[in-house]
PDB file of C-alpha atoms in Angstrom:
ATOM      1  CA  THR F 189      -0.012   0.072   0.103  1.00 58.00           C
ATOM      2  CA  GLN F 190       1.358   3.555  -1.052  1.00 61.00           C
ATOM      3  CA  LEU F 191       1.320   6.025   2.199  1.00 85.00           C
ATOM      4  CA  LEU F 192       1.397   9.619   1.338  1.00 92.00           C
ATOM      5  CA  GLU F 193       2.216  11.520   5.189  1.00 95.00           C
ATOM      6  CA  GLN F 194       2.193  14.810   5.223  1.00 96.00           C
ATOM      7  CA  SER F 195       3.969  17.322   7.782  1.00 96.00           C
ATOM      8  CA  PRO F 196       2.609  19.150   9.920  1.00 97.00           C
ATOM      9  CA  GLN F 197      -0.560  18.640  10.020  1.00 95.00           C
ATOM     10  CA  PHE F 198      -1.680  22.354  11.008  1.00 97.00           C
ATOM     11  CA  LEU F 199       0.246  25.430  10.664  1.00 97.00           C
ATOM     12  CA  SER F 200      -0.991  28.883  11.996  1.00 97.00           C
ATOM     13  CA  ILE F 201       1.412  31.851  11.229  1.00 97.00           C
ATOM     14  CA  GLN F 202       0.960  35.413  11.039  1.00 97.00           C
ATOM     15  CA  GLU F 203       1.092  37.304   7.491  1.00 97.00           C
ATOM     16  CA  GLY F 204       4.191  37.361   5.878  1.00 97.00           C
ATOM     17  CA  GLU F 205       6.061  34.741   7.359  1.00 98.00           C
ATOM     18  CA  ASN F 206       7.569  31.704   5.615  1.00 98.00           C
ATOM     19  CA  LEU F 207       6.411  28.609   5.318  1.00 97.00           C
ATOM     20  CA  THR F 208       7.644  25.003   4.061  1.00 98.00           C
ATOM     21  CA  VAL F 209       4.878  21.363   4.088  1.00 98.00           C
ATOM     22  CA  TYR F 210       6.169  18.483   3.537  1.00 97.00           C
ATOM     23  CA  CYS F 211       5.087  15.178   1.732  1.00 96.00           C
ATOM     24  CA  ASN F 212       7.122  11.660   2.149  1.00 95.00           C
ATOM     25  CA  SER F 213       6.945   8.600   0.784  1.00 93.00           C
ATOM     26  CA  SER F 214       8.445   5.204   1.208  1.00 89.00           C
ATOM     27  CA  SER F 215       6.761   4.754  -2.720  1.00 88.00           C
ATOM     28  CA  VAL F 216       8.271   6.098  -6.215  1.00 90.00           C
ATOM     29  CA  PHE F 217       5.554   7.863  -8.330  1.00 88.00           C
ATOM     30  CA  SER F 218       5.032   7.990 -11.288  1.00 87.00           C
ATOM     31  CA  SER F 219       4.531  12.155 -10.206  1.00 89.00           C
ATOM     32  CA  LEU F 220       3.414  14.616  -7.590  1.00 92.00           C
ATOM     33  CA  GLN F 221       0.594  16.919  -7.754  1.00 93.00           C
ATOM     34  CA  TRP F 222       0.340  19.248  -4.783  1.00 96.00           C
ATOM     35  CA  TYR F 223      -3.816  20.478  -4.730  1.00 96.00           C
ATOM     36  CA  ARG F 224      -4.649  23.591  -2.328  1.00 97.00           C
ATOM     37  CA  GLN F 225      -8.648  23.325  -0.282  1.00 96.00           C
ATOM     38  CA  GLU F 226     -11.085  25.335   0.789  1.00 93.00           C
ATOM     39  CA  PRO F 227     -13.947  23.759   2.448  1.00 88.00           C
ATOM     40  CA  GLY F 228     -17.577  23.345   0.218  1.00 85.00           C
ATOM     41  CA  GLU F 229     -14.904  22.902  -2.549  1.00 90.00           C
ATOM     42  CA  GLY F 230     -13.117  20.487  -4.526  1.00 93.00           C
ATOM     43  CA  PRO F 231      -8.806  20.719  -4.451  1.00 94.00           C
ATOM     44  CA  VAL F 232      -7.312  23.009  -6.933  1.00 94.00           C
ATOM     45  CA  LEU F 233      -4.928  21.831  -8.580  1.00 93.00           C
ATOM     46  CA  LEU F 234      -1.136  23.677  -7.870  1.00 95.00           C
ATOM     47  CA  VAL F 235       1.385  21.381 -10.095  1.00 94.00           C
ATOM     48  CA  THR F 236       2.672  18.847 -11.519  1.00 92.00           C
ATOM     49  CA  VAL F 237       5.890  17.372 -11.093  1.00 92.00           C
ATOM     50  CA  VAL F 238       7.793  14.990 -12.647  1.00 90.00           C
ATOM     51  CA  THR F 239      11.066  14.501 -12.632  1.00 91.00           C
ATOM     52  CA  GLY F 240      13.233  13.926  -9.745  1.00 92.00           C
ATOM     53  CA  GLY F 241      14.609  17.175  -8.620  1.00 94.00           C
ATOM     54  CA  GLU F 242      12.346  19.789 -10.112  1.00 94.00           C
ATOM     55  CA  VAL F 243      11.602  22.691  -8.811  1.00 96.00           C
ATOM     56  CA  LYS F 244       9.027  24.640 -10.314  1.00 96.00           C
ATOM     57  CA  LYS F 245       8.077  28.420  -9.189  1.00 96.00           C
ATOM     58  CA  LEU F 246       3.674  29.551  -8.609  1.00 94.00           C
ATOM     59  CA  LYS F 247       4.684  32.906  -7.862  1.00 95.00           C
ATOM     60  CA  ARG F 248       5.691  33.552  -4.319  1.00 97.00           C
ATOM     61  CA  LEU F 249       4.913  29.149  -3.806  1.00 97.00           C
ATOM     62  CA  THR F 250       8.013  26.802  -4.139  1.00 97.00           C
ATOM     63  CA  PHE F 251       8.209  23.443  -4.945  1.00 97.00           C
ATOM     64  CA  GLN F 252      10.876  20.843  -5.317  1.00 96.00           C
ATOM     65  CA  PHE F 253      10.917  16.901  -6.067  1.00 94.00           C
ATOM     66  CA  GLY F 254      12.882  14.394  -4.373  1.00 92.00           C
ATOM     67  CA  ASP F 255      15.633  13.154  -6.689  1.00 92.00           C
ATOM     68  CA  ALA F 256      14.262  10.168  -5.614  1.00 91.00           C
ATOM     69  CA  ARG F 257      10.864  10.771  -6.501  1.00 90.00           C
ATOM     70  CA  LYS F 258       9.774   9.744  -3.224  1.00 90.00           C
ATOM     71  CA  ASP F 259       9.229  13.010  -1.791  1.00 91.00           C
ATOM     72  CA  SER F 260       8.384  16.620  -2.143  1.00 95.00           C
ATOM     73  CA  SER F 261       8.074  19.797  -0.515  1.00 97.00           C
ATOM     74  CA  LEU F 262       5.994  23.124  -0.503  1.00 97.00           C
ATOM     75  CA  HIS F 263       7.369  26.643   0.543  1.00 98.00           C
ATOM     76  CA  ILE F 264       5.291  29.606   0.693  1.00 98.00           C
ATOM     77  CA  THR F 265       7.451  33.187   1.154  1.00 98.00           C
ATOM     78  CA  ALA F 266       5.401  36.193   2.410  1.00 98.00           C
ATOM     79  CA  ALA F 267       2.412  34.441   3.247  1.00 97.00           C
ATOM     80  CA  GLN F 268      -0.747  36.295   2.804  1.00 97.00           C
ATOM     81  CA  PRO F 269      -3.964  35.319   4.743  1.00 96.00           C
ATOM     82  CA  GLY F 270      -5.538  33.924   1.158  1.00 95.00           C
ATOM     83  CA  ASP F 271      -2.933  31.576   1.350  1.00 96.00           C
ATOM     84  CA  THR F 272      -5.558  29.623   3.722  1.00 96.00           C
ATOM     85  CA  GLY F 273      -6.624  26.775   3.466  1.00 96.00           C
ATOM     86  CA  LEU F 274      -6.058  22.968   3.242  1.00 97.00           C
ATOM     87  CA  TYR F 275      -3.018  21.831   0.972  1.00 97.00           C
ATOM     88  CA  LEU F 276      -2.669  18.316  -0.384  1.00 97.00           C
ATOM     89  CA  CYS F 277      -0.073  16.253  -1.809  1.00 96.00           C
ATOM     90  CA  ALA F 278      -1.095  13.154  -4.576  1.00 93.00           C
ATOM     91  CA  GLY F 279       1.466  10.633  -5.753  1.00 91.00           C
ATOM     92  CA  VAL F 280       0.227   9.025  -9.298  1.00 87.00           C
ATOM     93  CA  ASN F 281       0.899   5.839 -10.489  1.00 82.00           C
ATOM     94  CA  THR F 282      -0.042   6.042 -14.251  1.00 76.00           C
ATOM     95  CA  ASN F 283       0.446   2.487 -15.367  1.00 73.00           C
ATOM     96  CA  ALA F 284      -1.734   1.508 -11.480  1.00 70.00           C
ATOM     97  CA  GLY F 285      -4.680   4.364 -12.965  1.00 71.00           C
ATOM     98  CA  LYS F 286      -4.043   5.017  -8.879  1.00 79.00           C
ATOM     99  CA  SER F 287      -4.000   8.779  -7.045  1.00 84.00           C
ATOM    100  CA  THR F 288      -2.613   8.942  -3.257  1.00 90.00           C
ATOM    101  CA  PHE F 289      -3.832  11.127  -1.200  1.00 93.00           C
ATOM    102  CA  GLY F 290      -2.008  12.267   1.862  1.00 94.00           C
ATOM    103  CA  ASP F 291      -4.198  13.614   4.939  1.00 94.00           C
ATOM    104  CA  GLY F 292      -3.200  17.760   4.399  1.00 95.00           C
ATOM    105  CA  THR F 293      -1.445  20.662   5.973  1.00 97.00           C
ATOM    106  CA  THR F 294      -4.052  22.978   7.737  1.00 96.00           C
ATOM    107  CA  LEU F 295      -2.724  25.971   7.036  1.00 97.00           C
ATOM    108  CA  THR F 296      -4.143  29.207   8.924  1.00 97.00           C
ATOM    109  CA  VAL F 297      -2.649  32.218   8.289  1.00 97.00           C
ATOM    110  CA  LYS F 298      -3.113  35.623  10.209  1.00 97.00           C
ATOM    111  CA  PRO F 299      -3.337  39.239   9.501  1.00 95.00           C
TER     112      PRO F 299
ATOM    113  CA  GLU R  41     -15.100  25.615 -20.936  1.00 55.00           C
ATOM    114  CA  THR R  42     -16.777  23.881 -17.894  1.00 68.00           C
ATOM    115  CA  GLY R  43     -15.140  22.952 -15.270  1.00 90.00           C
ATOM    116  CA  VAL R  44     -16.090  19.377 -13.126  1.00 95.00           C
ATOM    117  CA  THR R  45     -19.828  18.763 -12.061  1.00 95.00           C
ATOM    118  CA  GLN R  46     -21.124  16.891  -9.836  1.00 97.00           C
ATOM    119  CA  SER R  47     -24.638  16.211  -8.242  1.00 96.00           C
ATOM    120  CA  PRO R  48     -26.538  16.023  -6.826  1.00 97.00           C
ATOM    121  CA  THR R  49     -24.543  18.503  -4.323  1.00 96.00           C
ATOM    122  CA  HIS R  50     -26.497  17.369  -0.879  1.00 96.00           C
ATOM    123  CA  LEU R  51     -27.654  13.958   0.103  1.00 96.00           C
ATOM    124  CA  ILE R  52     -29.074  11.956   2.876  1.00 98.00           C
ATOM    125  CA  LYS R  53     -30.172   8.380   2.441  1.00 98.00           C
ATOM    126  CA  THR R  54     -30.709   5.804   4.983  1.00 98.00           C
ATOM    127  CA  ARG R  55     -28.742   2.418   5.071  1.00 98.00           C
ATOM    128  CA  GLY R  56     -29.300  -0.986   3.068  1.00 98.00           C
ATOM    129  CA  GLN R  57     -30.515   2.009   0.564  1.00 98.00           C
ATOM    130  CA  GLN R  58     -28.885   2.116  -2.041  1.00 98.00           C
ATOM    131  CA  VAL R  59     -26.893   5.580  -4.319  1.00 98.00           C
ATOM    132  CA  THR R  60     -25.889   6.891  -7.710  1.00 98.00           C
ATOM    133  CA  LEU R  61     -24.197   9.691  -8.097  1.00 98.00           C
ATOM    134  CA  ARG R  62     -23.625  11.551 -11.213  1.00 98.00           C
ATOM    135  CA  CYS R  63     -20.423  13.771 -12.306  1.00 97.00           C
ATOM    136  CA  SER R  64     -20.112  15.562 -16.395  1.00 95.00           C
ATOM    137  CA  SER R  65     -16.329  16.059 -16.756  1.00 92.00           C
ATOM    138  CA  GLN R  66     -14.924  18.772 -18.654  1.00 90.00           C
ATOM    139  CA  SER R  67     -14.543  19.235 -22.239  1.00 87.00           C
ATOM    140  CA  GLY R  68     -11.467  17.184 -23.448  1.00 86.00           C
ATOM    141  CA  HIS R  69     -10.946  14.932 -20.565  1.00 90.00           C
ATOM    142  CA  ASN R  70     -10.706  11.438 -20.844  1.00 91.00           C
ATOM    143  CA  THR R  71      -9.735   9.924 -17.524  1.00 92.00           C
ATOM    144  CA  VAL R  72     -12.312  10.217 -14.720  1.00 94.00           C
ATOM    145  CA  SER R  73     -11.977   9.403 -11.032  1.00 93.00           C
ATOM    146  CA  TRP R  74     -13.887   9.140  -8.221  1.00 96.00           C
ATOM    147  CA  TYR R  75     -13.050  10.103  -4.719  1.00 96.00           C
ATOM    148  CA  GLN R  76     -14.707   9.567  -1.074  1.00 97.00           C
ATOM    149  CA  GLN R  77     -13.170  12.446   1.346  1.00 96.00           C
ATOM    150  CA  ALA R  78     -14.208  11.748   4.883  1.00 93.00           C
ATOM    151  CA  LEU R  79     -13.568  15.004   7.796  1.00 89.00           C
ATOM    152  CA  GLY R  80     -10.049  16.133   8.744  1.00 87.00           C
ATOM    153  CA  GLN R  81      -8.972  13.298   6.604  1.00 90.00           C
ATOM    154  CA  GLY R  82      -7.688  12.787   2.313  1.00 93.00           C
ATOM    155  CA  PRO R  83      -9.451  12.062  -0.359  1.00 95.00           C
ATOM    156  CA  GLN R  84      -9.225   8.406  -0.816  1.00 94.00           C
ATOM    157  CA  PHE R  85      -9.322   6.505  -4.572  1.00 93.00           C
ATOM    158  CA  ILE R  86     -12.180   4.217  -5.490  1.00 95.00           C
ATOM    159  CA  PHE R  87     -11.148   3.933  -8.887  1.00 93.00           C
ATOM    160  CA  GLN R  88     -10.705   5.616 -12.387  1.00 92.00           C
ATOM    161  CA  TYR R  89     -12.226   5.377 -15.152  1.00 93.00           C
ATOM    162  CA  TYR R  90      -9.997   5.747 -18.532  1.00 91.00           C
ATOM    163  CA  ARG R  91     -12.272   6.142 -21.770  1.00 90.00           C
ATOM    164  CA  GLU R  92     -15.053   4.132 -20.381  1.00 92.00           C
ATOM    165  CA  GLU R  93     -12.631   1.020 -18.926  1.00 92.00           C
ATOM    166  CA  GLU R  94     -12.034   0.841 -15.146  1.00 92.00           C
ATOM    167  CA  ASN R  95      -8.414   1.870 -15.459  1.00 87.00           C
ATOM    168  CA  GLY R  96      -7.156   1.858 -11.106  1.00 88.00           C
ATOM    169  CA  ARG R  97      -9.128   0.354  -8.357  1.00 91.00           C
ATOM    170  CA  GLY R  98      -8.511   1.331  -4.860  1.00 90.00           C
ATOM    171  CA  ASN R  99      -9.855  -0.298  -1.279  1.00 92.00           C
ATOM    172  CA  PHE R 100     -12.893  -0.435  -1.788  1.00 96.00           C
ATOM    173  CA  PRO R 101     -15.635  -3.295  -1.208  1.00 97.00           C
ATOM    174  CA  PRO R 102     -17.209  -4.614  -4.528  1.00 97.00           C
ATOM    175  CA  ARG R 103     -20.120  -2.723  -3.327  1.00 98.00           C
ATOM    176  CA  PHE R 104     -18.133   0.669  -5.231  1.00 98.00           C
ATOM    177  CA  SER R 105     -19.290   0.386  -8.820  1.00 97.00           C
ATOM    178  CA  GLY R 106     -18.784   2.815 -11.286  1.00 96.00           C
ATOM    179  CA  LEU R 107     -19.442   3.831 -15.371  1.00 96.00           C
ATOM    180  CA  GLN R 108     -18.048   6.328 -17.716  1.00 96.00           C
ATOM    181  CA  PHE R 109     -19.809   7.012 -20.568  1.00 94.00           C
ATOM    182  CA  PRO R 110     -18.647   7.548 -24.317  1.00 93.00           C
ATOM    183  CA  ASN R 111     -19.535  11.261 -23.460  1.00 90.00           C
ATOM    184  CA  TYR R 112     -16.416  11.082 -20.493  1.00 91.00           C
ATOM    185  CA  SER R 113     -19.209  10.880 -17.776  1.00 94.00           C
ATOM    186  CA  SER R 114     -19.208   9.095 -15.077  1.00 96.00           C
ATOM    187  CA  GLU R 115     -21.678   7.597 -12.241  1.00 97.00           C
ATOM    188  CA  LEU R 116     -20.637   6.109  -8.976  1.00 98.00           C
ATOM    189  CA  ASN R 117     -23.085   3.492  -7.124  1.00 98.00           C
ATOM    190  CA  VAL R 118     -23.149   2.520  -3.917  1.00 98.00           C
ATOM    191  CA  ASN R 119     -25.456  -0.298  -2.913  1.00 97.00           C
ATOM    192  CA  ALA R 120     -25.907  -1.522   0.774  1.00 98.00           C
ATOM    193  CA  LEU R 121     -25.391   1.651   2.147  1.00 98.00           C
ATOM    194  CA  GLU R 122     -23.261   1.783   5.776  1.00 98.00           C
ATOM    195  CA  LEU R 123     -23.338   4.365   8.093  1.00 97.00           C
ATOM    196  CA  ASP R 124     -19.569   4.766   7.121  1.00 96.00           C
ATOM    197  CA  ASP R 125     -20.236   5.476   3.956  1.00 97.00           C
ATOM    198  CA  SER R 126     -20.925   9.565   5.185  1.00 97.00           C
ATOM    199  CA  ALA R 127     -18.288  11.443   3.324  1.00 97.00           C
ATOM    200  CA  LEU R 128     -18.252  14.068   0.602  1.00 97.00           C
ATOM    201  CA  TYR R 129     -17.574  12.155  -2.224  1.00 98.00           C
ATOM    202  CA  LEU R 130     -15.918  13.930  -5.355  1.00 97.00           C
ATOM    203  CA  CYS R 131     -15.213  13.703  -9.028  1.00 96.00           C
ATOM    204  CA  ALA R 132     -12.026  14.597 -10.649  1.00 94.00           C
ATOM    205  CA  SER R 133     -10.792  14.406 -14.970  1.00 93.00           C
ATOM    206  CA  SER R 134      -7.813  15.757 -16.629  1.00 89.00           C
ATOM    207  CA  PRO R 135      -7.512  15.332 -20.315  1.00 87.00           C
ATOM    208  CA  ASP R 136      -4.982  11.911 -19.898  1.00 81.00           C
ATOM    209  CA  ARG R 137      -4.169   9.156 -17.591  1.00 75.00           C
ATOM    210  CA  GLY R 138      -1.045  10.756 -14.820  1.00 70.00           C
ATOM    211  CA  HIS R 139      -2.594  14.563 -16.093  1.00 77.00           C
ATOM    212  CA  GLY R 140      -3.310  16.998 -13.454  1.00 83.00           C
ATOM    213  CA  TYR R 141      -7.125  16.643 -11.888  1.00 88.00           C
ATOM    214  CA  THR R 142      -9.573  18.732 -11.888  1.00 91.00           C
ATOM    215  CA  PHE R 143     -11.736  18.753  -9.277  1.00 94.00           C
ATOM    216  CA  GLY R 144     -15.563  19.044  -8.847  1.00 95.00           C
ATOM    217  CA  SER R 145     -17.266  20.339  -5.367  1.00 94.00           C
ATOM    218  CA  GLY R 146     -18.604  16.934  -4.247  1.00 96.00           C
ATOM    219  CA  THR R 147     -21.281  15.428  -3.610  1.00 97.00           C
ATOM    220  CA  ARG R 148     -22.220  15.230   1.148  1.00 96.00           C
ATOM    221  CA  LEU R 149     -23.243  12.258   1.064  1.00 97.00           C
ATOM    222  CA  THR R 150     -24.981  11.240   4.387  1.00 97.00           C
ATOM    223  CA  VAL R 151     -25.778   8.256   5.781  1.00 98.00           C
ATOM    224  CA  VAL R 152     -28.460   8.038   8.835  1.00 97.00           C
TER     225      VAL R 152
END
């Protein structure tokens, strides 16, 4: 069974601070995706990383895929209240037609 | 382009009943996946359909079944409902297997 562990589970910070959340697994994935989910809504795709060691930037968000394609991190610079939400990572095994989600990191950014 | 649409948005069923949830995938997307999300947890993969064929399945019993139609819309059927089936059911479509998913807003199922 492929498992993804996300840490920390909860994070509460002040506006302007930086933060990093982690997504770790013992399994290798074809790709890894990060999503943000708000209450009452479905997850919204932020990024897909495919190559080991890959780094992608999306404005203040930086995503990194581990060299062995087993883990990933999301770094947010100068967090804003609008960044508040549940951040989910999902490991994709394309051949098996399966995606495995972690339980997410709930981020609260206080003004 | 339209996104992923799920219906109904909310549903209350009695234990032992059967339920059908529906999903219209985003235009141009041939892959649909279904997930169950319990409160405080991440989505759990139920199964994936690719061009009308089941392409992968998670650890859910056979009473969870699905269909994908020629227009790539999809249904999730759950028989013999149990109290633990109460959850948010999410449908997600993608242009091909392995690509990023576009999620619908989900169907909130309550089993009493």
